[in-house]
Amino acid sequence: MVTVAPQVERVQRKVVRVLTGTQILGSASVTIGLAISTLIAASLSGSDAVGGLAQTAAVAGAALLALPGARLAQRRGRRPALILGYGTGALGALIAAVAVGLGLWQMLLVGLLLFGGASSANYAARYAATDLAEPQRRARELSRVVWAAMIGAIIGPNLADPAGRVAAWLGMPVGVGPFLLAALVLGVAVLVIQLGLRPDPLVVVKSTRPVESPHCSGGGSPGGLRIWGSLGPMARLALVGVMLCHTAMVGLMSMTPVHMNHAGSSLRVVGVVISLHVAAMYAASPAVRVDGGPAGPRAGARDRRVTGGGGVRGRG
């Protein structure tokens, strides 16, 4: 079994605390956008189809930033990679707010594309919680950080309506308020990462543990086809299952606010529904975690090879 020095354990506890806090902030900001973006895009364009494109843009933005974020983490550590994701998301939220003020749905989609960076950082932060964890505790540490997202998911969508009311009181379009609030929350997340994630867990792990996987030791992240080729049959089945389930979930939830609006539901009710949906995604994470036993170190090495930037073994 792999053990770590007491000072590394102290760093790990601090890392998990910081990541738990930023997971709440990041999840709150993302769900604020989830509650309002589809409705605003449909309203500005006059088309429900464009409303669906709003969530497509946000999800695509998260995917596009995933590999650059992983490579940056390998070269320089978790802190700059997470700052890149949350900072890009904050910039996207500001662009979306300006787009709403100008009534430009095309600009809104661009802002939402960048806003997806916040989701990318949220996902990466979960794996950052495992960098310094002992193999038999990696699932536990990851589940703790994922569970914290539930808190943000409950809070975030329910802030969209009050933020819109504040914007209207200030003489701005109602839709500007939620995006400005999301940008502010993501800005706080950037500050927490910059000031709190010290020392950087991925930098620490490079100096305390040997390189375990050749895939993460040389020239950056492996390509998508190389990753697919390295997976076993069960891993491929799991990946395809995740893709299909996520497609169904995003397709359904992206249009739920629009259909609820057609039925006369207020933004407050939409926020409650989004809160329940996202909270249910994460509430059971501590219950379904699987901690590694004797096979833990080998499983951890495989995980790091597959996730690239999610692993603990990058070299610049």
Tab-separated table of C-alpha atoms in Angstrom:
chain	number	residue	atom	x	y	z
A	1	MET	CA	0.000	0.000	0.000
A	2	VAL	CA	1.213	3.521	-0.852
A	3	THR	CA	1.503	5.885	2.125
A	4	VAL	CA	2.171	9.609	2.249
A	5	ALA	CA	4.050	11.782	4.674
A	6	PRO	CA	2.074	13.662	7.359
A	7	GLN	CA	2.812	17.020	5.706
A	8	VAL	CA	1.331	15.737	2.453
A	9	GLU	CA	-1.777	14.627	4.329
A	10	ARG	CA	-2.148	18.150	5.725
A	11	VAL	CA	-1.847	19.604	2.238
A	12	GLN	CA	-4.458	17.139	1.000
A	13	ARG	CA	-6.937	18.199	3.676
A	14	LYS	CA	-6.443	21.836	2.719
A	15	VAL	CA	-6.806	21.015	-0.990
A	16	VAL	CA	-10.116	19.232	-0.414
A	17	ARG	CA	-11.447	22.159	1.635
A	18	VAL	CA	-10.528	24.649	-1.081
A	19	LEU	CA	-11.936	22.484	-3.868
A	20	THR	CA	-15.140	21.906	-1.915
A	21	GLY	CA	-15.657	25.652	-1.637
A	22	THR	CA	-14.943	26.348	-5.291
A	23	GLN	CA	-17.151	23.432	-6.320
A	24	ILE	CA	-20.061	25.137	-4.543
A	25	LEU	CA	-19.270	28.448	-6.238
A	26	GLY	CA	-18.737	26.918	-9.659
A	27	SER	CA	-21.863	24.771	-9.483
A	28	ALA	CA	-23.956	27.739	-8.355
A	29	SER	CA	-22.768	29.881	-11.264
A	30	VAL	CA	-23.258	27.122	-13.844
A	31	THR	CA	-26.805	26.392	-12.683
A	32	ILE	CA	-27.664	30.098	-12.707
A	33	GLY	CA	-26.816	30.028	-16.403
A	34	LEU	CA	-28.656	26.732	-16.874
A	35	ALA	CA	-31.844	28.196	-15.450
A	36	ILE	CA	-31.877	31.339	-17.609
A	37	SER	CA	-29.815	30.896	-20.785
A	38	THR	CA	-32.285	28.781	-22.775
A	39	LEU	CA	-35.171	31.113	-21.982
A	40	ILE	CA	-33.199	34.217	-22.920
A	41	ALA	CA	-31.842	32.739	-26.162
A	42	ALA	CA	-35.342	31.698	-27.215
A	43	SER	CA	-36.741	35.108	-26.268
A	44	LEU	CA	-34.088	37.140	-28.102
A	45	SER	CA	-34.207	35.023	-31.264
A	46	GLY	CA	-37.913	34.187	-31.302
A	47	SER	CA	-36.978	30.536	-31.881
A	48	ASP	CA	-37.122	27.604	-29.471
A	49	ALA	CA	-34.471	25.878	-31.583
A	50	VAL	CA	-32.011	28.679	-30.831
A	51	GLY	CA	-32.975	28.272	-27.193
A	52	GLY	CA	-31.724	24.698	-27.425
A	53	LEU	CA	-28.481	25.923	-28.950
A	54	ALA	CA	-27.793	27.875	-25.767
A	55	GLN	CA	-27.094	24.720	-23.762
A	56	THR	CA	-25.317	23.171	-26.741
A	57	ALA	CA	-22.912	26.108	-26.756
A	58	ALA	CA	-22.229	25.818	-23.021
A	59	VAL	CA	-21.579	22.064	-23.195
A	60	ALA	CA	-19.393	22.484	-26.289
A	61	GLY	CA	-17.394	25.168	-24.492
A	62	ALA	CA	-16.719	22.809	-21.579
A	63	ALA	CA	-15.520	20.124	-23.987
A	64	LEU	CA	-13.316	22.489	-25.994
A	65	LEU	CA	-11.523	23.742	-22.885
A	66	ALA	CA	-11.003	20.283	-21.361
A	67	LEU	CA	-7.840	19.289	-23.258
A	68	PRO	CA	-6.107	22.704	-23.076
A	69	GLY	CA	-6.883	22.733	-19.364
A	70	ALA	CA	-5.458	19.226	-18.962
A	71	ARG	CA	-2.253	20.126	-20.796
A	72	LEU	CA	-1.849	23.276	-18.724
A	73	ALA	CA	-2.309	21.215	-15.559
A	74	GLN	CA	0.386	18.793	-16.700
A	75	ARG	CA	2.839	21.572	-17.419
A	76	ARG	CA	2.189	24.033	-14.608
A	77	GLY	CA	-0.163	22.454	-12.076
A	78	ARG	CA	-3.812	22.496	-11.079
A	79	ARG	CA	-4.025	26.121	-9.969
A	80	PRO	CA	-3.412	27.792	-13.364
A	81	ALA	CA	-5.631	25.242	-15.105
A	82	LEU	CA	-8.568	25.850	-12.766
A	83	ILE	CA	-8.062	29.606	-12.958
A	84	LEU	CA	-8.174	29.318	-16.762
A	85	GLY	CA	-11.507	27.478	-16.611
A	86	TYR	CA	-13.227	29.663	-14.042
A	87	GLY	CA	-11.770	32.842	-15.561
A	88	THR	CA	-12.972	31.887	-19.038
A	89	GLY	CA	-16.407	31.139	-17.602
A	90	ALA	CA	-16.520	34.549	-15.908
A	91	LEU	CA	-15.567	36.262	-19.189
A	92	GLY	CA	-18.283	34.317	-20.982
A	93	ALA	CA	-20.873	35.368	-18.405
A	94	LEU	CA	-19.921	39.024	-18.867
A	95	ILE	CA	-20.201	38.697	-22.658
A	96	ALA	CA	-23.596	37.028	-22.226
A	97	ALA	CA	-24.757	39.891	-19.993
A	98	VAL	CA	-23.704	42.440	-22.621
A	99	ALA	CA	-25.410	40.371	-25.338
A	100	VAL	CA	-28.677	40.383	-23.398
A	101	GLY	CA	-28.414	44.132	-22.917
A	102	LEU	CA	-27.894	44.615	-26.662
A	103	GLY	CA	-30.481	42.016	-27.659
A	104	LEU	CA	-27.987	39.967	-29.734
A	105	TRP	CA	-28.642	36.234	-29.484
A	106	GLN	CA	-25.613	35.435	-31.671
A	107	MET	CA	-23.347	37.196	-29.187
A	108	LEU	CA	-25.121	35.383	-26.371
A	109	LEU	CA	-24.152	32.019	-27.885
A	110	VAL	CA	-20.524	33.133	-28.056
A	111	GLY	CA	-20.658	34.133	-24.404
A	112	LEU	CA	-22.211	30.794	-23.455
A	113	LEU	CA	-19.474	28.961	-25.345
A	114	LEU	CA	-16.906	30.634	-23.095
A	115	PHE	CA	-19.182	30.230	-20.084
A	116	GLY	CA	-18.769	26.474	-20.536
A	117	GLY	CA	-15.241	26.890	-19.201
A	118	ALA	CA	-16.726	27.015	-15.692
A	119	SER	CA	-18.127	23.500	-16.143
A	120	SER	CA	-14.760	22.302	-17.415
A	121	ALA	CA	-13.049	23.656	-14.289
A	122	ASN	CA	-15.697	22.084	-12.058
A	123	TYR	CA	-15.062	18.658	-13.580
A	124	ALA	CA	-11.277	19.022	-13.343
A	125	ALA	CA	-11.479	20.137	-9.706
A	126	ARG	CA	-13.019	16.810	-8.772
A	127	TYR	CA	-9.995	14.902	-10.039
A	128	ALA	CA	-7.658	17.394	-8.400
A	129	ALA	CA	-9.030	16.120	-5.089
A	130	THR	CA	-7.414	12.732	-5.802
A	131	ASP	CA	-3.919	13.987	-6.651
A	132	LEU	CA	-2.488	13.601	-3.146
A	133	ALA	CA	-4.977	11.055	-1.808
A	134	GLU	CA	-3.852	7.544	-0.950
A	135	PRO	CA	-5.147	4.988	-3.494
A	136	GLN	CA	-7.711	3.507	-1.101
A	137	ARG	CA	-9.151	6.974	-0.377
A	138	ARG	CA	-9.299	8.474	-3.864
A	139	ALA	CA	-12.960	7.606	-4.457
A	140	ARG	CA	-13.887	9.008	-1.046
A	141	GLU	CA	-12.119	12.320	-1.640
A	142	LEU	CA	-13.608	12.693	-5.112
A	143	SER	CA	-17.116	11.916	-3.851
A	144	ARG	CA	-16.814	14.583	-1.149
A	145	VAL	CA	-15.992	17.257	-3.697
A	146	VAL	CA	-18.702	16.073	-6.090
A	147	TRP	CA	-21.260	16.093	-3.273
A	148	ALA	CA	-20.421	19.732	-2.551
A	149	ALA	CA	-21.682	20.568	-6.047
A	150	MET	CA	-25.159	19.689	-4.794
A	151	ILE	CA	-25.081	22.684	-2.442
A	152	GLY	CA	-24.292	25.046	-5.287
A	153	ALA	CA	-26.912	23.357	-7.462
A	154	ILE	CA	-29.584	24.039	-4.874
A	155	ILE	CA	-28.564	27.658	-4.367
A	156	GLY	CA	-27.694	28.749	-7.909
A	157	PRO	CA	-30.928	28.432	-9.933
A	158	ASN	CA	-32.935	30.060	-7.158
A	159	LEU	CA	-30.749	33.167	-7.388
A	160	ALA	CA	-31.657	33.808	-11.026
A	161	ASP	CA	-35.032	35.373	-10.245
A	162	PRO	CA	-33.767	37.737	-7.478
A	163	ALA	CA	-30.790	38.721	-9.663
A	164	GLY	CA	-33.180	39.561	-12.485
A	165	ARG	CA	-35.295	41.690	-10.162
A	166	VAL	CA	-32.221	43.603	-8.999
A	167	ALA	CA	-31.202	44.211	-12.630
A	168	ALA	CA	-34.696	45.520	-13.433
A	169	TRP	CA	-34.567	47.792	-10.372
A	170	LEU	CA	-31.285	49.202	-11.712
A	171	GLY	CA	-32.863	49.860	-15.097
A	172	MET	CA	-31.265	46.942	-16.957
A	173	PRO	CA	-32.969	44.072	-18.776
A	174	VAL	CA	-33.981	41.295	-16.388
A	175	GLY	CA	-31.776	38.736	-18.143
A	176	VAL	CA	-28.626	40.743	-17.471
A	177	GLY	CA	-28.787	40.183	-13.720
A	178	PRO	CA	-28.264	36.400	-13.572
A	179	PHE	CA	-25.247	36.517	-15.881
A	180	LEU	CA	-23.651	39.360	-13.935
A	181	LEU	CA	-24.173	37.389	-10.747
A	182	ALA	CA	-22.634	34.283	-12.348
A	183	ALA	CA	-19.603	36.314	-13.434
A	184	LEU	CA	-19.202	37.664	-9.899
A	185	VAL	CA	-19.419	34.203	-8.320
A	186	LEU	CA	-16.860	32.812	-10.774
A	187	GLY	CA	-14.575	35.742	-10.021
A	188	VAL	CA	-14.712	34.760	-6.347
A	189	ALA	CA	-13.871	31.172	-7.344
A	190	VAL	CA	-10.783	32.420	-9.205
A	191	LEU	CA	-9.631	34.313	-6.112
A	192	VAL	CA	-10.185	31.291	-3.858
A	193	ILE	CA	-8.138	29.069	-6.176
A	194	GLN	CA	-5.372	31.657	-6.570
A	195	LEU	CA	-5.021	32.315	-2.851
A	196	GLY	CA	-6.063	28.985	-1.354
A	197	LEU	CA	-4.706	26.243	-3.619
A	198	ARG	CA	-1.156	26.608	-2.334
A	199	PRO	CA	0.830	24.459	-2.558
A	200	ASP	CA	-0.459	23.134	-5.847
A	201	PRO	CA	-1.392	19.451	-5.360
A	202	LEU	CA	-0.193	18.342	-8.775
A	203	VAL	CA	3.159	20.090	-8.277
A	204	VAL	CA	3.507	18.459	-4.867
A	205	VAL	CA	2.737	15.000	-6.183
A	206	LYS	CA	5.410	15.278	-8.873
A	207	SER	CA	7.990	15.915	-6.185
A	208	THR	CA	6.840	13.157	-3.819
A	209	ARG	CA	5.948	10.221	-6.052
A	210	PRO	CA	7.593	8.490	-9.009
A	211	VAL	CA	6.164	8.615	-12.505
A	212	GLU	CA	3.824	5.638	-12.941
A	213	SER	CA	2.479	6.018	-16.455
A	214	PRO	CA	4.507	6.680	-19.617
A	215	HIS	CA	1.433	8.189	-21.242
A	216	CYS	CA	1.664	11.188	-18.890
A	217	SER	CA	5.400	11.662	-18.837
A	218	GLY	CA	6.495	13.081	-22.091
A	219	GLY	CA	4.825	15.038	-24.777
A	220	GLY	CA	1.464	16.105	-23.424
A	221	SER	CA	-1.918	14.442	-23.330
A	222	PRO	CA	-2.655	11.425	-25.552
A	223	GLY	CA	-5.111	11.965	-28.375
A	224	GLY	CA	-8.693	10.790	-28.303
A	225	LEU	CA	-8.094	7.731	-30.522
A	226	ARG	CA	-5.078	6.677	-28.451
A	227	ILE	CA	-7.166	6.937	-25.282
A	228	TRP	CA	-9.952	4.862	-26.861
A	229	GLY	CA	-7.416	2.248	-27.986
A	230	SER	CA	-6.002	1.959	-24.471
A	231	LEU	CA	-9.407	1.183	-22.932
A	232	GLY	CA	-10.668	-2.298	-22.189
A	233	PRO	CA	-14.108	-3.548	-23.278
A	234	MET	CA	-15.818	-2.609	-20.005
A	235	ALA	CA	-14.269	0.873	-20.013
A	236	ARG	CA	-15.452	1.432	-23.586
A	237	LEU	CA	-18.943	0.254	-22.655
A	238	ALA	CA	-18.947	2.643	-19.690
A	239	LEU	CA	-17.804	5.556	-21.856
A	240	VAL	CA	-20.478	4.907	-24.482
A	241	GLY	CA	-23.084	4.595	-21.720
A	242	VAL	CA	-22.053	7.944	-20.249
A	243	MET	CA	-22.237	9.580	-23.687
A	244	LEU	CA	-25.732	8.253	-24.392
A	245	CYS	CA	-27.084	9.097	-20.940
A	246	HIS	CA	-25.582	12.580	-21.035
A	247	THR	CA	-27.046	13.188	-24.494
A	248	ALA	CA	-30.516	12.252	-23.252
A	249	MET	CA	-30.167	14.313	-20.071
A	250	VAL	CA	-28.866	17.485	-21.727
A	251	GLY	CA	-31.376	17.213	-24.559
A	252	LEU	CA	-34.237	17.001	-22.078
A	253	MET	CA	-33.084	19.577	-19.533
A	254	SER	CA	-31.964	22.176	-22.071
A	255	MET	CA	-35.539	22.548	-23.315
A	256	THR	CA	-37.310	22.089	-19.964
A	257	PRO	CA	-37.208	25.835	-19.089
A	258	VAL	CA	-38.690	26.719	-22.488
A	259	HIS	CA	-41.576	24.270	-22.165
A	260	MET	CA	-42.217	25.349	-18.583
A	261	ASN	CA	-42.317	28.965	-19.768
A	262	HIS	CA	-44.856	28.045	-22.451
A	263	ALA	CA	-46.949	26.470	-19.690
A	264	GLY	CA	-46.878	29.704	-17.706
A	265	SER	CA	-44.263	28.774	-15.071
A	266	SER	CA	-42.317	31.636	-13.544
A	267	LEU	CA	-38.529	31.853	-13.449
A	268	ARG	CA	-38.697	31.039	-9.748
A	269	VAL	CA	-40.434	27.717	-10.475
A	270	VAL	CA	-37.946	26.963	-13.249
A	271	GLY	CA	-35.139	27.563	-10.759
A	272	VAL	CA	-36.633	25.086	-8.299
A	273	VAL	CA	-36.917	22.402	-10.981
A	274	ILE	CA	-33.320	22.926	-12.113
A	275	SER	CA	-32.179	22.788	-8.476
A	276	LEU	CA	-33.930	19.476	-7.909
A	277	HIS	CA	-32.526	18.027	-11.116
A	278	VAL	CA	-28.894	18.962	-10.514
A	279	ALA	CA	-29.034	18.155	-6.795
A	280	ALA	CA	-30.277	14.662	-7.624
A	281	MET	CA	-27.285	14.229	-9.931
A	282	TYR	CA	-24.830	14.609	-7.064
A	283	ALA	CA	-26.686	13.712	-3.856
A	284	ALA	CA	-25.864	10.003	-4.033
A	285	SER	CA	-22.160	10.392	-4.852
A	286	PRO	CA	-20.936	9.406	-1.342
A	287	ALA	CA	-23.143	6.294	-1.459
A	288	VAL	CA	-21.927	4.992	-4.840
A	289	ARG	CA	-18.201	5.606	-4.398
A	290	VAL	CA	-15.945	2.546	-4.651
A	291	ASP	CA	-12.723	2.714	-2.664
A	292	GLY	CA	-9.762	0.749	-3.941
A	293	GLY	CA	-8.600	-2.258	-1.946
A	294	PRO	CA	-5.438	-4.212	-2.757
A	295	ALA	CA	-5.891	-3.320	-6.416
A	296	GLY	CA	-6.140	0.395	-5.617
A	297	PRO	CA	-2.664	1.524	-6.791
A	298	ARG	CA	-2.988	-0.307	-10.107
A	299	ALA	CA	-6.473	1.063	-10.656
A	300	GLY	CA	-5.245	4.558	-9.839
A	301	ALA	CA	-2.480	4.256	-12.434
A	302	ARG	CA	-5.003	3.218	-15.067
A	303	ASP	CA	-7.270	6.125	-14.127
A	304	ARG	CA	-4.432	8.600	-14.473
A	305	ARG	CA	-3.488	7.207	-17.886
A	306	VAL	CA	-7.052	7.586	-19.164
A	307	THR	CA	-7.811	11.035	-17.757
A	308	GLY	CA	-4.632	12.767	-18.870
A	309	GLY	CA	-4.864	16.127	-17.094
A	310	GLY	CA	-6.952	14.466	-14.399
A	311	GLY	CA	-3.960	12.334	-13.441
A	312	VAL	CA	-1.233	13.152	-11.000
A	313	ARG	CA	1.745	12.497	-13.136
A	314	GLY	CA	2.326	15.224	-15.723
A	315	ARG	CA	5.625	16.675	-16.761
A	316	GLY	CA	6.012	19.940	-18.582
